Short mmCIF file of C-alpha atoms and ligand atoms in Angstrom, two decimals:
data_model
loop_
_atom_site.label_atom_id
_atom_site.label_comp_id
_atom_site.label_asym_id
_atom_site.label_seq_id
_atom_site.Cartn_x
_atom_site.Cartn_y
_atom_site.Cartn_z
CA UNK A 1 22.10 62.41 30.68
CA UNK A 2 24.01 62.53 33.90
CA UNK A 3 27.85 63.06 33.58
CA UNK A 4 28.99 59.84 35.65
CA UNK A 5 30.36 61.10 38.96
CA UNK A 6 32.46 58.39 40.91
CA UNK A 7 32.58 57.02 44.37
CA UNK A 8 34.85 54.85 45.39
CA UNK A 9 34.81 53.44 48.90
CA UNK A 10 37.83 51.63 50.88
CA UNK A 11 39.92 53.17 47.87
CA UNK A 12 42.90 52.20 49.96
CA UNK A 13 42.47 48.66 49.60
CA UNK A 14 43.71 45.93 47.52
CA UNK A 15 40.82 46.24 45.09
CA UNK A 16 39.98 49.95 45.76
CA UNK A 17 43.60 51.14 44.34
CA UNK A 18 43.58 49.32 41.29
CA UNK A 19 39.48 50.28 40.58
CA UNK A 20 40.58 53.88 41.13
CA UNK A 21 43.25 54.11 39.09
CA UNK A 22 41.40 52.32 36.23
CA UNK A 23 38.09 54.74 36.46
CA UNK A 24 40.32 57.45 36.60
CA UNK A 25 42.12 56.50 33.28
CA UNK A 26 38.60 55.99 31.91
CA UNK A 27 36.79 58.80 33.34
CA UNK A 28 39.02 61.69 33.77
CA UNK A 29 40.99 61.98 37.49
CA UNK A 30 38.39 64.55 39.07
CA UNK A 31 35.40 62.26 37.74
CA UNK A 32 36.45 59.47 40.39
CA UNK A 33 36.57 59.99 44.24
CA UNK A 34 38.71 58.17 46.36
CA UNK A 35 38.02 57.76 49.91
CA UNK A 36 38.66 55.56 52.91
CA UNK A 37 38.79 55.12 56.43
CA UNK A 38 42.33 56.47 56.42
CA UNK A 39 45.12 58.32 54.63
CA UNK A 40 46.79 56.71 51.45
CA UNK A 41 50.24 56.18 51.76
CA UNK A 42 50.44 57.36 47.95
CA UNK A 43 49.15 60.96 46.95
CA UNK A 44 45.85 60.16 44.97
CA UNK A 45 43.92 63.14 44.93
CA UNK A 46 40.73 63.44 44.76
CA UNK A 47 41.03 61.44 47.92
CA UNK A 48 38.67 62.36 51.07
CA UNK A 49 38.64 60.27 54.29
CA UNK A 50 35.04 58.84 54.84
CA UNK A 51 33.84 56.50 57.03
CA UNK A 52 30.74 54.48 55.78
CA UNK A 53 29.62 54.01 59.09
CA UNK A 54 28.51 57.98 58.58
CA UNK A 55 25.32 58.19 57.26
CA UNK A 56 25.28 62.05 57.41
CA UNK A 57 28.99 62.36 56.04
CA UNK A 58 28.38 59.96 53.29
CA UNK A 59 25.61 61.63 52.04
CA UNK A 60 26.76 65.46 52.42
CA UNK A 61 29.83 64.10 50.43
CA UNK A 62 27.34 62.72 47.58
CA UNK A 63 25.54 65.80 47.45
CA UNK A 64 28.65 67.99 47.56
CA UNK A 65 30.54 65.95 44.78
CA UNK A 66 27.15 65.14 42.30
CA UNK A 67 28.52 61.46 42.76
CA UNK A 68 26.12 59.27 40.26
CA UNK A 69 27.85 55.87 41.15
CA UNK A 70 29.37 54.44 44.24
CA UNK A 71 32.09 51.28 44.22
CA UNK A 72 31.50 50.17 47.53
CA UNK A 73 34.77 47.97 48.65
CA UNK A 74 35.18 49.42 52.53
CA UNK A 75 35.00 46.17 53.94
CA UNK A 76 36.25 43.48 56.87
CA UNK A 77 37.19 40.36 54.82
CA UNK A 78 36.84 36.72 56.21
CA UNK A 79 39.93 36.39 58.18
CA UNK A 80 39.90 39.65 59.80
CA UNK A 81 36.43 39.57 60.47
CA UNK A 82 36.73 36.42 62.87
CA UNK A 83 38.95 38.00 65.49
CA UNK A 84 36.21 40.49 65.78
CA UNK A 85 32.58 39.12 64.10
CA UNK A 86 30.52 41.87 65.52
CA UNK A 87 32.72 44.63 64.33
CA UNK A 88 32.79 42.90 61.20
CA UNK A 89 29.52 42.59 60.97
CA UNK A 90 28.62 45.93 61.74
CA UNK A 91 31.18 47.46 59.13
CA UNK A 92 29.96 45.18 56.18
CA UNK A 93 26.18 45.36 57.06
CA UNK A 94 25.69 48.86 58.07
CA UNK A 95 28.28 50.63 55.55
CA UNK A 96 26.27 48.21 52.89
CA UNK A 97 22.68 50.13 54.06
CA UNK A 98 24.14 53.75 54.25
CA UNK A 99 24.58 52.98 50.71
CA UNK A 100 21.79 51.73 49.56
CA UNK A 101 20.11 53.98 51.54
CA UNK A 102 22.00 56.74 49.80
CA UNK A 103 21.43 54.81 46.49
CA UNK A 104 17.61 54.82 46.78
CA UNK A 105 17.98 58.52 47.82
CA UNK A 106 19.90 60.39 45.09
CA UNK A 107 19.26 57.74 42.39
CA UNK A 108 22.69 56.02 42.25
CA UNK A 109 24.34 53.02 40.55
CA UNK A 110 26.21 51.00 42.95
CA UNK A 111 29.03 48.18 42.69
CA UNK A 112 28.55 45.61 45.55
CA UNK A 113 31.39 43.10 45.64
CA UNK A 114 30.52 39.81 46.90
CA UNK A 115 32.47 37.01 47.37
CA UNK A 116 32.93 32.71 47.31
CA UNK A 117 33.14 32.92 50.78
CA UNK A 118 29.11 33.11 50.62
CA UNK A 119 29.28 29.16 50.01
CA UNK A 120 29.38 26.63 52.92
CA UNK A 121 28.61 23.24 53.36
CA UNK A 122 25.91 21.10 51.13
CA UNK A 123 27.31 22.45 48.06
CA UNK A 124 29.61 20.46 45.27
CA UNK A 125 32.87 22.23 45.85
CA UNK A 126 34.06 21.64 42.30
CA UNK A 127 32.35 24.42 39.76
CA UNK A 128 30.12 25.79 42.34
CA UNK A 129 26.53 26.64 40.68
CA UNK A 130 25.76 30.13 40.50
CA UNK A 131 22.24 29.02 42.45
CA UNK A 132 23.53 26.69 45.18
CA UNK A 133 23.03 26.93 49.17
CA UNK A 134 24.34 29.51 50.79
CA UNK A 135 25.13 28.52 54.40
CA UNK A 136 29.05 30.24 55.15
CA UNK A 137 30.36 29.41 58.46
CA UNK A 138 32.43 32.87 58.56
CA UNK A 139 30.64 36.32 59.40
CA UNK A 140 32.28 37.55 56.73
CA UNK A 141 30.74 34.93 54.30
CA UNK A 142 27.18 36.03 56.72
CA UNK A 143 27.79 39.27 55.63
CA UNK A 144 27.90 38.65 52.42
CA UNK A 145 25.37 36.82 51.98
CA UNK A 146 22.86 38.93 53.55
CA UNK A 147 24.25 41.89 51.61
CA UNK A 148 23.93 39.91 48.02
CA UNK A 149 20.10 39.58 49.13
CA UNK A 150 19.78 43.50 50.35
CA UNK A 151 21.25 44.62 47.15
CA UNK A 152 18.25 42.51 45.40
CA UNK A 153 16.00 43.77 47.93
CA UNK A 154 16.66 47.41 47.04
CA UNK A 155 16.45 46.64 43.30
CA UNK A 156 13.70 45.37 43.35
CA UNK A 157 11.45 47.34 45.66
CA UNK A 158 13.20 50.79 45.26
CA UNK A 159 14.72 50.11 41.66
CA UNK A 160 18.19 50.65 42.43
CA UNK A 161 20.46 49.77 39.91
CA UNK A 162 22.88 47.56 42.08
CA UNK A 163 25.22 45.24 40.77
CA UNK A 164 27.84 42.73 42.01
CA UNK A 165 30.29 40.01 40.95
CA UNK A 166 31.43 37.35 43.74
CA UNK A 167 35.39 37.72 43.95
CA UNK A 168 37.71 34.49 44.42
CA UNK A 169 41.23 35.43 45.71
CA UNK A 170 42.90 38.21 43.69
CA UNK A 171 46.14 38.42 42.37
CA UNK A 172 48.21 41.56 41.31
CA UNK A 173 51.54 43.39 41.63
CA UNK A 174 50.36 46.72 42.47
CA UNK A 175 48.88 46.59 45.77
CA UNK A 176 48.37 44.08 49.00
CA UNK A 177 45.82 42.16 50.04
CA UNK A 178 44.74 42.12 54.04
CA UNK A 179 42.90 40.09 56.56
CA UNK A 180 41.46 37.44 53.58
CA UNK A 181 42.26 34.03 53.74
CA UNK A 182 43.66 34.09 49.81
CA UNK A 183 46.11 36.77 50.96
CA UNK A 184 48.88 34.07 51.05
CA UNK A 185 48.82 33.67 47.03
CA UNK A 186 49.84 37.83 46.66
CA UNK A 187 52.56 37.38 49.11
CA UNK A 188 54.25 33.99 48.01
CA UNK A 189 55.09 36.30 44.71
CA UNK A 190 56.81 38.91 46.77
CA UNK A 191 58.61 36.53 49.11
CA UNK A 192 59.71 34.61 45.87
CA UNK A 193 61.26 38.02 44.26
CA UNK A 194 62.99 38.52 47.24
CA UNK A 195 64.89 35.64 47.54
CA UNK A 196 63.12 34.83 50.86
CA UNK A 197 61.52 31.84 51.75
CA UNK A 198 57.86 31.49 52.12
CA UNK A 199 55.90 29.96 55.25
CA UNK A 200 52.22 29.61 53.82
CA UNK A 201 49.17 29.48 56.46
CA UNK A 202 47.13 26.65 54.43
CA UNK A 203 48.08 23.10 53.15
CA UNK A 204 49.62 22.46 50.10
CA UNK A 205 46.70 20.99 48.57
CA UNK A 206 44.16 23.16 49.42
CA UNK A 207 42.61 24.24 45.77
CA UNK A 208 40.84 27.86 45.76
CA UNK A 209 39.28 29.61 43.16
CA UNK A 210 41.84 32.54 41.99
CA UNK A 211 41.74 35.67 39.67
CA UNK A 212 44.56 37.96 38.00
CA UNK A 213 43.83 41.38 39.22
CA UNK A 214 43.42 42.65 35.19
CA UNK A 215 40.53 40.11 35.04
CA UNK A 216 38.82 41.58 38.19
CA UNK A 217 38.64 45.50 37.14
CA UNK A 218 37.69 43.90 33.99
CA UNK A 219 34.78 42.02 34.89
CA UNK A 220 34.37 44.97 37.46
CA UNK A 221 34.06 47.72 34.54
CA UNK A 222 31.80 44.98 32.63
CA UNK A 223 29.07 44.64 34.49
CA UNK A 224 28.90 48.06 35.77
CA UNK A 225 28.90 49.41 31.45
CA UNK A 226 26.47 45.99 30.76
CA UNK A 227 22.80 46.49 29.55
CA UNK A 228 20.50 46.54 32.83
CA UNK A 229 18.14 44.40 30.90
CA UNK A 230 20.14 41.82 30.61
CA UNK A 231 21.67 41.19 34.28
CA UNK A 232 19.34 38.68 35.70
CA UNK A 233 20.74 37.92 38.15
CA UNK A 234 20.89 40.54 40.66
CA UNK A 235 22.02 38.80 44.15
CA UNK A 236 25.89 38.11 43.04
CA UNK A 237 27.19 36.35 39.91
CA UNK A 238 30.05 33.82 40.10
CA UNK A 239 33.14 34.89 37.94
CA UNK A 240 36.16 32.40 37.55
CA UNK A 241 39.14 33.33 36.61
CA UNK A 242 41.61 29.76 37.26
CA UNK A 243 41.80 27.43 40.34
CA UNK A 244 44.92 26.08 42.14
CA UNK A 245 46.55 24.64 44.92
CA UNK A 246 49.54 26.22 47.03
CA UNK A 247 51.76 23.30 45.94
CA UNK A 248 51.00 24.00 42.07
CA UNK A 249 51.37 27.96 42.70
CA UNK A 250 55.04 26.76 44.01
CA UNK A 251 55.79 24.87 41.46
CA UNK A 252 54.59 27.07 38.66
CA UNK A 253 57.36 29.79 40.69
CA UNK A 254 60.04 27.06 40.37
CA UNK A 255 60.12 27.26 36.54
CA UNK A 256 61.26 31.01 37.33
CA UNK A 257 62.97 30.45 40.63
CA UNK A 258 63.95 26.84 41.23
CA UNK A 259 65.80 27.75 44.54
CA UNK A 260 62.59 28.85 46.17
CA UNK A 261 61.76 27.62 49.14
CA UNK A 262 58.42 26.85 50.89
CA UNK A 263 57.03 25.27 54.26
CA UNK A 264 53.21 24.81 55.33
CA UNK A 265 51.96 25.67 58.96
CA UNK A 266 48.37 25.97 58.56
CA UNK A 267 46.43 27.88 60.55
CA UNK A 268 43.13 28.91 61.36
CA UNK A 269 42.29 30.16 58.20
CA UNK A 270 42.57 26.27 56.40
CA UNK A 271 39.37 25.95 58.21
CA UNK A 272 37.97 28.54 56.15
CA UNK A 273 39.57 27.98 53.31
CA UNK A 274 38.05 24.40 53.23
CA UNK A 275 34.87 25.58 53.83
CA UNK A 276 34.95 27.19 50.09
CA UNK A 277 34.97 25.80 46.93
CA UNK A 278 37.41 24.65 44.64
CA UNK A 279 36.13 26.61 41.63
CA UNK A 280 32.78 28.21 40.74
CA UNK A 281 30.38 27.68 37.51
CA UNK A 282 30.00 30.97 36.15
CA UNK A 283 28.16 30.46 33.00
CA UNK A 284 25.48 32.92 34.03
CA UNK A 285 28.04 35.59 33.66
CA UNK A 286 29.41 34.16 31.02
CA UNK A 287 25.66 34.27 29.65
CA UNK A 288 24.11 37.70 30.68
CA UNK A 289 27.21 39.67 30.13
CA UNK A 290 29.62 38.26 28.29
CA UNK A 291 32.08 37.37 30.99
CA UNK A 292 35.43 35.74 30.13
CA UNK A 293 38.62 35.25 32.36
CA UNK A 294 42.44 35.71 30.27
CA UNK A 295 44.64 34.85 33.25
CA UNK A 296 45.86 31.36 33.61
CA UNK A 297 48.31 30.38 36.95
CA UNK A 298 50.86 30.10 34.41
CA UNK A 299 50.26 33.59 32.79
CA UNK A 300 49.97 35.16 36.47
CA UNK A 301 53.04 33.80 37.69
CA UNK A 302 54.76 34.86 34.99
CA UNK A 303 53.73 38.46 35.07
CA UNK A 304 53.78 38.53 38.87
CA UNK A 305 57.47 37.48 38.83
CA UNK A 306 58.15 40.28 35.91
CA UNK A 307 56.53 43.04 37.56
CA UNK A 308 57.88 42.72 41.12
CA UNK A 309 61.00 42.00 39.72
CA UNK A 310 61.08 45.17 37.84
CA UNK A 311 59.67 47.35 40.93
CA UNK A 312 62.81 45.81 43.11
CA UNK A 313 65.41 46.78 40.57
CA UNK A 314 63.67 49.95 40.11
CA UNK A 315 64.22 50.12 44.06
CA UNK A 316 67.27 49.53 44.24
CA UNK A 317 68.47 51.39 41.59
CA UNK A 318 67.21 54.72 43.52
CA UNK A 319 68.40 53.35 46.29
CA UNK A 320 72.17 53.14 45.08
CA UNK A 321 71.93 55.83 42.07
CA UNK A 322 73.20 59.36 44.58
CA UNK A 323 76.77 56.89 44.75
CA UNK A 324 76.90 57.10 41.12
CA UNK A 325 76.04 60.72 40.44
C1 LIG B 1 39.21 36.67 51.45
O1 LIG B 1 40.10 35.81 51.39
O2 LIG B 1 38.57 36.93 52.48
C2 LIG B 1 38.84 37.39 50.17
C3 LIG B 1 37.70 36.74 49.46
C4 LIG B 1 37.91 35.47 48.75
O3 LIG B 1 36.63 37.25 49.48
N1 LIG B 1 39.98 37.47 49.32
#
């Protein structure tokens, strides 16, 4: 058998940092690739810059490396993408076919997130089924949408072993979300720690689904390390983690911080946002592979609010420590 050789793609993002440190813990630092459009701001070598959009470069660097597996994250997410849709659409839809492409070619397994952003109108917004409508009204949600289907497409006729989970907003300490339309529920943490007070871009009640990052590389390493035979679903599977609105994120940061303060301007991403659902069904992941979420708001909040807090003293205490020495 293969030794597993890792690719990790948009390794710089939100996701991509966490994923890479996690494989790396798993699989040995040199077994896991990092690379992205541009530099890291931290040193994580391996780390090559690679742009997806490069057929050739992406597949000399497979061939050079013996990669066996590819995490594919490089991509434009929904609010980004609709200042520019046909940039957008070009990033997520023809990164997504180098890969396969390079999938079918050298015989790789491939990670394909997806996202609830595929949903649109004509669905029920509260526990989304796993097999509902997909009509999305952003390109980002187009994209993917037609990229759930490719990465079927490509299983099925070329028997690539492609597998993906559809995100709802994620939530962790270590790195920042940008250009998604859940980004406001990673920065409300930080803005709370800081003592600053919080402008958020959607209503108060606006109720998304939501996941602790921990849950995310979990169900991320899951499906990846599940039996092929048994993942039958091979679109995009729903995976919850909790649901909430900005208003009960607030309050659940009161019981920590009661001075915190918080106004609403919503902007053009509540359209979006209320063009999702409220929460997803995801009893076919729950099914197939075992899936199950840990994080509750309460539990995130709570370990949000710990681990920024630490980080800032931490900061501050290198910050002042060469007046003490
Ligand atoms: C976004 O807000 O665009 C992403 C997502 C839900 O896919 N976080």
């Amino acid at each position: 058998m293969r030794k597993e050789k890792i690719l990790i793609t948009g390794a710089n993002g939100q996701i991509g940092a966490v994923l890479t440190e996690t494989l790396r813990q798993m699989h040995g630092q040199f077994h896991v690739l990092a690379t992205d459009i541009r530099k890291p701001k931290a040193d994580i070598e391996p780390f090559e810059l690679l742009d997806v959009l490069d057929k050739e470069q992406l597949f000399q660097t497979i061939q050079t490396h013996k990669i066996t597996t590819i995490y594919h994250l490089a991509a434009i997410l929904s609010a980004k993408g609709e200042l520019n849709p046909q940039r957008a659409w070009t990033i997520n839809m023809s990164g997504l076919f180098n890969i396969l492409e390079a999938a079918k070619h050298f015989q790789l397994k491939v990670f394909f997130p997806s996202s609830i952003a595929v949903f649109g109108a004509h669905v029920s917004k509260d526990q989304t089924p796993q097999f509902s409508p997909l009509i999305p009204t952003t390109v980002y949600g187009i994209s993917k949408v037609a990229g759930e289907h490719w990465c079927q497409y490509y299983h099925l006729k070329h028997q690539v072993d492609v597998r993906s989970v559809r995100y709802p907003g994620i939530i962790g300490y270590q790195s920042m979300p940008g250009g998604g339309t859940t980004d406001y529920a990673v920065e409300i943490y930080h803005k709370a720690v800081n003592k600053e007070p919080f402008q958020c871009f959607l209503q108060a009640d606006t109720r998304l689904p939501m996941m602790y990052m921990d849950d995310a590389i979990r169900a991320t390493v899951e499906i990846m390390h599940a039996p092929a035979k048994q993942l039958l679903v091979r679109t995009s599977y729903n995976i919850s983690g909790t649901d909430f609105t900005p208003a009960e994120q607030v309050a659940s940061i009161r019981q920590f911080i009661p001075n915190f303060e918080v106004t609403y301007k919503p902007d053009f991403r509540q359209h979006i946002a209320d063009s999702w659902p409220s929460s997803t069904d995801d009893t076919n992941a729950r099914t197939d592979w075992n899936w199950r979420p840990e994080y509750s708001l309460q539990r995130i909040t709570q370990e949000m609010i710990e681990r920024l807090s630490t980080n800032r003293t931490q900061r501050h205490l290198s910050k002042i420590s060469p007046v003490h020495q």
